[in-house]
PDB file of C-alpha atoms in Angstrom:
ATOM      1  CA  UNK Y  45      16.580  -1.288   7.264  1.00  0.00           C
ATOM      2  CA  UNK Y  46      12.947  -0.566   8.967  1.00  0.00           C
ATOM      3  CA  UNK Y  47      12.781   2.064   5.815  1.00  0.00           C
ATOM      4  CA  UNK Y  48      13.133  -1.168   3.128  1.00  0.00           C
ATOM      5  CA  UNK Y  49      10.887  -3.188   5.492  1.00  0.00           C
ATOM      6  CA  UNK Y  50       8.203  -1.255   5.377  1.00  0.00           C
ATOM      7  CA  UNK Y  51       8.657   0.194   1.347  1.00  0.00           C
ATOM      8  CA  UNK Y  52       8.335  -3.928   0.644  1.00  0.00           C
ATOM      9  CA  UNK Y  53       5.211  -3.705   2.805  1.00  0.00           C
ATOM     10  CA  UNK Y  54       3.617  -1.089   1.305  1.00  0.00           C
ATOM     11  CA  UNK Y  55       4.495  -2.432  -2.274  1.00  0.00           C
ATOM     12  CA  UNK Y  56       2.890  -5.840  -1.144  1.00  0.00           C
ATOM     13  CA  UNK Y  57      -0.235  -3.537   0.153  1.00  0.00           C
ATOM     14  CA  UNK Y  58      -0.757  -2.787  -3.724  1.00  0.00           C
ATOM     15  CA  UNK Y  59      -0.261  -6.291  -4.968  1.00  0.00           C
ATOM     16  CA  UNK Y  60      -3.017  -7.342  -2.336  1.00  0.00           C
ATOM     17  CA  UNK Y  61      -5.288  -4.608  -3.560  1.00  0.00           C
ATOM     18  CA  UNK Y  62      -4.744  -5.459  -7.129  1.00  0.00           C
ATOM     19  CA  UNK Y  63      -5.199  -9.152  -6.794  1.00  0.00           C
ATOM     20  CA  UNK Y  64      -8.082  -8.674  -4.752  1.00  0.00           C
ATOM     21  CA  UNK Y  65     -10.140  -6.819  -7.698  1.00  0.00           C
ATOM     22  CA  UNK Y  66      -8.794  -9.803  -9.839  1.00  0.00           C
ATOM     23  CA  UNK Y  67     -10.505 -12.456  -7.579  1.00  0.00           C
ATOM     24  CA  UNK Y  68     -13.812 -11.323  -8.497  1.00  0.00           C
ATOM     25  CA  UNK Y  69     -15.534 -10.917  -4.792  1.00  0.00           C
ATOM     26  CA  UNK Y  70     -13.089 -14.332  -4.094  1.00  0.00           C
ATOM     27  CA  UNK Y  71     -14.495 -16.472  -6.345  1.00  0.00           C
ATOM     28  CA  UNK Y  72     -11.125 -17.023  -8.433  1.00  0.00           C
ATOM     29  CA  UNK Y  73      -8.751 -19.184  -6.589  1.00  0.00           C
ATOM     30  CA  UNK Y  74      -5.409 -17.998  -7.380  1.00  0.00           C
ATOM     31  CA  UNK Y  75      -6.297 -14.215  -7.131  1.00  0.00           C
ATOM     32  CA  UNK Y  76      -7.489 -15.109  -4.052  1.00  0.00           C
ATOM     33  CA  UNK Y  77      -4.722 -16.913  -2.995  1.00  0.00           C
ATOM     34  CA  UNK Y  78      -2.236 -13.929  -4.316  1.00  0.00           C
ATOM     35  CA  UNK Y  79      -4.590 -11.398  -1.931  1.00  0.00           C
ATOM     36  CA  UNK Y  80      -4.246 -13.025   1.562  1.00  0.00           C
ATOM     37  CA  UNK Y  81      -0.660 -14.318   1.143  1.00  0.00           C
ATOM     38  CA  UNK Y  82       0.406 -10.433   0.013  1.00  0.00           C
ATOM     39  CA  UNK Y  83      -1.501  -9.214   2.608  1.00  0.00           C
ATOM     40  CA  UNK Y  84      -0.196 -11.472   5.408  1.00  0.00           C
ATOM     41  CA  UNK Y  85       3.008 -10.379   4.515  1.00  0.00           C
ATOM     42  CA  UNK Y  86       2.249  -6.920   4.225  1.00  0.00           C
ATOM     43  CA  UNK Y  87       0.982  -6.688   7.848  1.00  0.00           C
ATOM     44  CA  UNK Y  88       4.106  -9.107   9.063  1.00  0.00           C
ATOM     45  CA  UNK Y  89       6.502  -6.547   7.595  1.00  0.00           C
ATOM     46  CA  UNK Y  90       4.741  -3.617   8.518  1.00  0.00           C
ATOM     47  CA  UNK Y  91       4.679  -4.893  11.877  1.00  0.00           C
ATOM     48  CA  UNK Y  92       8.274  -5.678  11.910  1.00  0.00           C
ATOM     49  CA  UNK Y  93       9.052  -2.089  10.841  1.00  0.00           C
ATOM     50  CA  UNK Y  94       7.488  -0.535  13.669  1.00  0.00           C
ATOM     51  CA  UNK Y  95       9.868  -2.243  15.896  1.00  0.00           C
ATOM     52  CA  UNK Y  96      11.791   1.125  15.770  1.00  0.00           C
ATOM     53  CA  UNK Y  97       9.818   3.802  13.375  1.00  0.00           C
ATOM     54  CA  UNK Y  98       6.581   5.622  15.003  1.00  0.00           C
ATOM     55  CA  UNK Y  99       3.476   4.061  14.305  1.00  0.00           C
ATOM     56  CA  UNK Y 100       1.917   6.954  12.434  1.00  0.00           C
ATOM     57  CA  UNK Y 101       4.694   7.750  10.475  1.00  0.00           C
ATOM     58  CA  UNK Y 102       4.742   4.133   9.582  1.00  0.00           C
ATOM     59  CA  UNK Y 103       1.640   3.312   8.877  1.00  0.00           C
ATOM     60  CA  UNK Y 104       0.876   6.943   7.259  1.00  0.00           C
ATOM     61  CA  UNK Y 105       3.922   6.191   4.698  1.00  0.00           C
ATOM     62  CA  UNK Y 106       2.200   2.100   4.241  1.00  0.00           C
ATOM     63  CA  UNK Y 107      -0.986   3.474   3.554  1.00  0.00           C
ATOM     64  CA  UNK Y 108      -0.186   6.476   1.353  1.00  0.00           C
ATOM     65  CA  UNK Y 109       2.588   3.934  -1.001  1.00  0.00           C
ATOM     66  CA  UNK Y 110      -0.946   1.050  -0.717  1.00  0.00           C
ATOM     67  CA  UNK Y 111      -2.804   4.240  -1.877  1.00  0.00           C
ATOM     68  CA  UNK Y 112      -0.933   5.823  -4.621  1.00  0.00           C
ATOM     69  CA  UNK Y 113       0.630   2.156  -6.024  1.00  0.00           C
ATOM     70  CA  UNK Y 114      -3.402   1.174  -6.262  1.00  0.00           C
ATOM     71  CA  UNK Y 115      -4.041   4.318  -8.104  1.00  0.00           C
ATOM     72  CA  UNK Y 116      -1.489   4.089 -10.443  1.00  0.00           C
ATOM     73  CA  UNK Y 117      -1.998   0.332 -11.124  1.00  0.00           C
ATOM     74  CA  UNK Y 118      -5.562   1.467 -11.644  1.00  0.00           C
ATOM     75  CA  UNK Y 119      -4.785   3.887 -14.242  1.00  0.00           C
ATOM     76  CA  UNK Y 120      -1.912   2.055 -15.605  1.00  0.00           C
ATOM     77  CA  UNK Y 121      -2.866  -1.512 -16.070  1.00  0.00           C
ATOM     78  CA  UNK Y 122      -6.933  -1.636 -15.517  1.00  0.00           C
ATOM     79  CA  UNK Y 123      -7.443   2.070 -17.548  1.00  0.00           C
ATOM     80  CA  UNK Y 124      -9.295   3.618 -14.439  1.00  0.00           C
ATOM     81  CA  UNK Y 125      -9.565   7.317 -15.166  1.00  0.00           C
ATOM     82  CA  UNK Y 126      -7.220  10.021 -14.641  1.00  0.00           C
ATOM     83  CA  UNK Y 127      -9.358  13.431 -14.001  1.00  0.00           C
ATOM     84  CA  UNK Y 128      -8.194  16.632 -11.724  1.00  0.00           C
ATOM     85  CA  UNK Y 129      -9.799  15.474  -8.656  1.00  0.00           C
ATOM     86  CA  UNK Y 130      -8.211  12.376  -8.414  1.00  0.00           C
ATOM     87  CA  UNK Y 131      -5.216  13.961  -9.381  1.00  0.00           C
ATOM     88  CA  UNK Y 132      -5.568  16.786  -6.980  1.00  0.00           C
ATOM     89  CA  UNK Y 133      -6.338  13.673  -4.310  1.00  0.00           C
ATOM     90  CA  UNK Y 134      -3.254  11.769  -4.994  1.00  0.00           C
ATOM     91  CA  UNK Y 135      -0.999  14.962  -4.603  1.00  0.00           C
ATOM     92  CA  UNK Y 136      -2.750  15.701  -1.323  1.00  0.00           C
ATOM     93  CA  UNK Y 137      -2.093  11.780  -0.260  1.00  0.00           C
ATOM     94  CA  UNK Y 138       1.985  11.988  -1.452  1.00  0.00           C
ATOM     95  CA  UNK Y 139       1.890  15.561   0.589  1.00  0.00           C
ATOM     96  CA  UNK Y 140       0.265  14.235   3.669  1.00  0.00           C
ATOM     97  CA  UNK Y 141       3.428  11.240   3.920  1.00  0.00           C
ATOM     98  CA  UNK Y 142       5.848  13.661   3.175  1.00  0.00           C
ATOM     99  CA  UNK Y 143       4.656  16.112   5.901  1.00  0.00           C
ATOM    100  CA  UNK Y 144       4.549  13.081   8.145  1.00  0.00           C
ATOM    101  CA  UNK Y 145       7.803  12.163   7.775  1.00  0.00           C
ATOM    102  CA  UNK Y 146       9.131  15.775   7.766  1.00  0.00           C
ATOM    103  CA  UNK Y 147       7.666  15.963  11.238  1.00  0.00           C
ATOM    104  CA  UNK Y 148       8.445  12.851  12.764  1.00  0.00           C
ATOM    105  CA  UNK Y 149      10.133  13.257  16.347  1.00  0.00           C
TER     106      UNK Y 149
END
């Protein structure tokens, strides 16, 4: 269950991100709204997850799904560029949470 708990986290990390470039520097109410209700949760379930996983492994895996979800919402839905080194980053980023986990104790 701490495994769902924190995917949901890490999923709300990207809606945070993404509503937070929509509330233009805060100045649009909803957006802004959107951004610290999907963060608050984001912590509270991330928080809740590390009841019983490691805290590097869980916050490496809520910060690398916050990561690659905002990169692919950035190509995907605001046309952000795709080029080799940001490619090459976001392979490095998956690698680094699957190494993580792979090594947890």
């Amino acid at each position: 269950m701490a495994w769902f708990i924190l995917a949901i986290a890490g999923v709300l990390e990207v809606v945070w991100a993404f509503s937070m470039k929509k509330s233009a520097g805060f100045t649009l109410l909803i957006p802004t709204l959107v951004t610290f209700l999907a963060a608050a949760a984001s912590f509270i379930l991330l928080s809740i997850s590390m009841r019983t996983l490691p805290l590097g492994t869980a916050y490496t895996i809520w910060t690398g799904i916050g990561a690659i979800g905002a990169f692919a919402v950035g190509v995907a839905v605001l046309g952000e560029a795709v080029t080799p080194g940001r490619l090459i980053a976001a392979v490095l980023i998956i690698s680094g949470v699957v190494v993580m986990k792979m090594s947890e104790g």
